[in-house]
Amino acid sequence: MEQTSLEKTTLGNYCLTVKPEAHQSHVIFRVEVPALTDEIRIHYSYSPTEERAEDKLDSLFSRYQQDNQMPASDRMHIDSIRNLITISASSSQGYEGSCHRFESTGTITINGTKSTPGMQTREIGSGFWDISFNFHALVTEKTEITCTIEAVHKYERITSQPIEIADIKKERLERERKLAVPARYQKVELHSHTQHSDARHTTEELITEAIKMNIDWLAITDHNTLSVFDEIAPEAYPIQFIKGLEMTTLHGHFLTLGYQNTRPVDWTTIDRSNINEKLKEMKAQGLLVGIAHPFDVGSPYCTGCRWQYALQSLEYIDFIEVWNSEDPHYSLSNADAVAKWTQLLNSGIEIPATCGRDWHHSNTTKKPALLFVEAVEDAGEQDILEAVKQGRSYLSLAPEIAWTINGQWTIGDRIRLADVNEIAIRIALVNGTSAAVVRIESNLGDLYESHQAEIDFQLEKARVEDLLWLRVSAFDSDFNRILLTNPIYFEQNW
């Protein structure tokens, strides 16, 4: 019979001291149980177990005598009082049971064959488990507790690269353009922080700097909180706000934008086994959801900064932040993100790219990029978010771009090749002095390159068999990308 090797992983190792003030309360250790776990083991001990000092017993009796309606004569019969600490467990499947007994040292096992009495015997579900120490009675001056939680599990391959795409799917969006509605590119910052999380600048300093930069829309996305919006009066500023939050979880960060009167999902409940359900829940709230800095260095240097979730699909992801922080054109992790985004596009997955300053302070000489989003002049928040979702935007450190095909289609559109006889590309850069090279890129490779700020280029239909998308990049003299558009998409139905 083939033997399956098992691994034992320590999920948590804890030492804590509790005092009588914690009497009748709970301390919860939340651990993430791997997939394919056969058994959970909880090793615990606490000491001392009882109070015997006469002066302490006198004090305890005096404190609780009235509550328990005890006559004074009862004191002579009390020679000790015990601490009572029990252990309970719950998982995503529900309550798993409790070991309510007086042993101060032991091991509790939970498995699918024979669990420790008090715990349910059933298959172990992956994801977060709450192991709760229940302080029924704490009577000693202090109690020392140790706890080690282990999982015995089969080997599981951990995703080594963010956003693996072997089985990932995403439905294509409708890309109808309202040609009669005039629009312009508005400057948008989708990723910023205040002192409501870990920024150096105050809320007022952030807003003031954004106004100086002529930003039209500022998304404030503090880590796991919306509390900054309690102090902002939007009508007091010549700038528009997007109510957002950066879900800063243990295995990935993602931006959630467009909160109305909804409470955020509790980030501490998100784990690798339920990430798809939680993303679906956020989409049901009407939020725009985007993966932030997926290729950043992760644990333990910046736990969660690197994307480590395995997604069943990208249906609940609206964009990927491929440029993060200032000077994004010098970042290797951003280059990796652009490469992954390109790979997704080449696989037929239409998902837009964004940039985010991840703005924590303005005391820097580094250059920030901005997202230029095409929207009508009087656009509201939902108009901007829909345009971001459609990919009607480009990322730039300085140059601005006007790009059309046949004078009709532009960034974020889809062209049915059967409807066109020619593909006439016109590109014009404004403030493009830093752009040394302009390149037209596609799933078929680089199609054209120029050193001019204005380009007129005719793409022969014979060259576009299997064409899925086109985008434009501009590079500086050191070949660093300083502008990147979202694609124009093509439908191959001749």
mmCIF file of N, CA and C in Angstrom, residues 13 16 31 37 63 98 118 207 293 328 353 360 368 371 388 430 494:
data_model
loop_
_atom_site.group_PDB
_atom_site.id
_atom_site.type_symbol
_atom_site.label_atom_id
_atom_site.label_comp_id
_atom_site.label_asym_id
_atom_site.label_seq_id
_atom_site.Cartn_x
_atom_site.Cartn_y
_atom_site.Cartn_z
ATOM 1 N N ASN A 13 2.910 29.289 18.796
ATOM 2 C CA ASN A 13 3.613 28.940 20.022
ATOM 3 C C ASN A 13 3.502 30.150 20.942
ATOM 4 N N LEU A 16 1.955 33.396 27.833
ATOM 5 C CA LEU A 16 1.344 34.628 28.326
ATOM 6 C C LEU A 16 1.108 34.545 29.814
ATOM 7 N N VAL A 31 -5.285 30.715 14.343
ATOM 8 C CA VAL A 31 -4.231 30.111 13.542
ATOM 9 C C VAL A 31 -4.816 29.647 12.217
ATOM 10 N N THR A 37 -5.152 18.810 6.186
ATOM 11 C CA THR A 37 -4.761 18.529 7.565
ATOM 12 C C THR A 37 -5.549 17.341 8.103
ATOM 13 N N ARG A 63 -14.484 39.526 48.809
ATOM 14 C CA ARG A 63 -14.901 40.123 47.537
ATOM 15 C C ARG A 63 -16.169 39.479 46.997
ATOM 16 N N SER A 98 -15.350 21.827 23.266
ATOM 17 C CA SER A 98 -14.628 22.398 24.394
ATOM 18 C C SER A 98 -14.187 21.284 25.334
ATOM 19 N N GLY A 118 -14.783 15.864 24.243
ATOM 20 C CA GLY A 118 -15.148 17.280 24.306
ATOM 21 C C GLY A 118 -15.047 17.954 22.958
ATOM 22 N N ILE A 207 -4.138 65.708 1.740
ATOM 23 C CA ILE A 207 -5.079 66.371 0.840
ATOM 24 C C ILE A 207 -4.447 67.621 0.228
ATOM 25 N N HIS A 293 0.459 45.759 -5.295
ATOM 26 C CA HIS A 293 1.878 45.357 -5.302
ATOM 27 C C HIS A 293 2.089 43.838 -5.162
ATOM 28 N N PRO A 328 8.314 54.272 -9.813
ATOM 29 C CA PRO A 328 7.915 52.888 -10.104
ATOM 30 C C PRO A 328 8.686 52.273 -11.260
ATOM 31 N N ALA A 353 -4.622 47.376 -15.747
ATOM 32 C CA ALA A 353 -3.504 47.712 -14.867
ATOM 33 C C ALA A 353 -3.737 49.097 -14.280
ATOM 34 N N HIS A 360 2.587 57.568 1.719
ATOM 35 C CA HIS A 360 2.698 57.669 3.166
ATOM 36 C C HIS A 360 3.290 59.003 3.620
ATOM 37 N N PRO A 368 6.379 60.445 -8.430
ATOM 38 C CA PRO A 368 5.190 59.593 -8.405
ATOM 39 C C PRO A 368 4.561 59.477 -9.784
ATOM 40 N N LEU A 371 -2.525 57.781 -12.326
ATOM 41 C CA LEU A 371 -3.427 57.092 -13.240
ATOM 42 C C LEU A 371 -4.310 58.138 -13.907
ATOM 43 N N VAL A 388 -12.165 52.841 -14.384
ATOM 44 C CA VAL A 388 -11.007 52.059 -13.949
ATOM 45 C C VAL A 388 -11.226 50.582 -14.255
ATOM 46 N N VAL A 430 1.998 64.549 -25.087
ATOM 47 C CA VAL A 430 2.118 65.906 -24.556
ATOM 48 C C VAL A 430 3.011 65.819 -23.321
ATOM 49 N N TRP A 494 -13.670 37.402 -38.400
ATOM 50 C CA TRP A 494 -13.535 37.919 -39.762
ATOM 51 C C TRP A 494 -14.828 37.772 -40.528
#
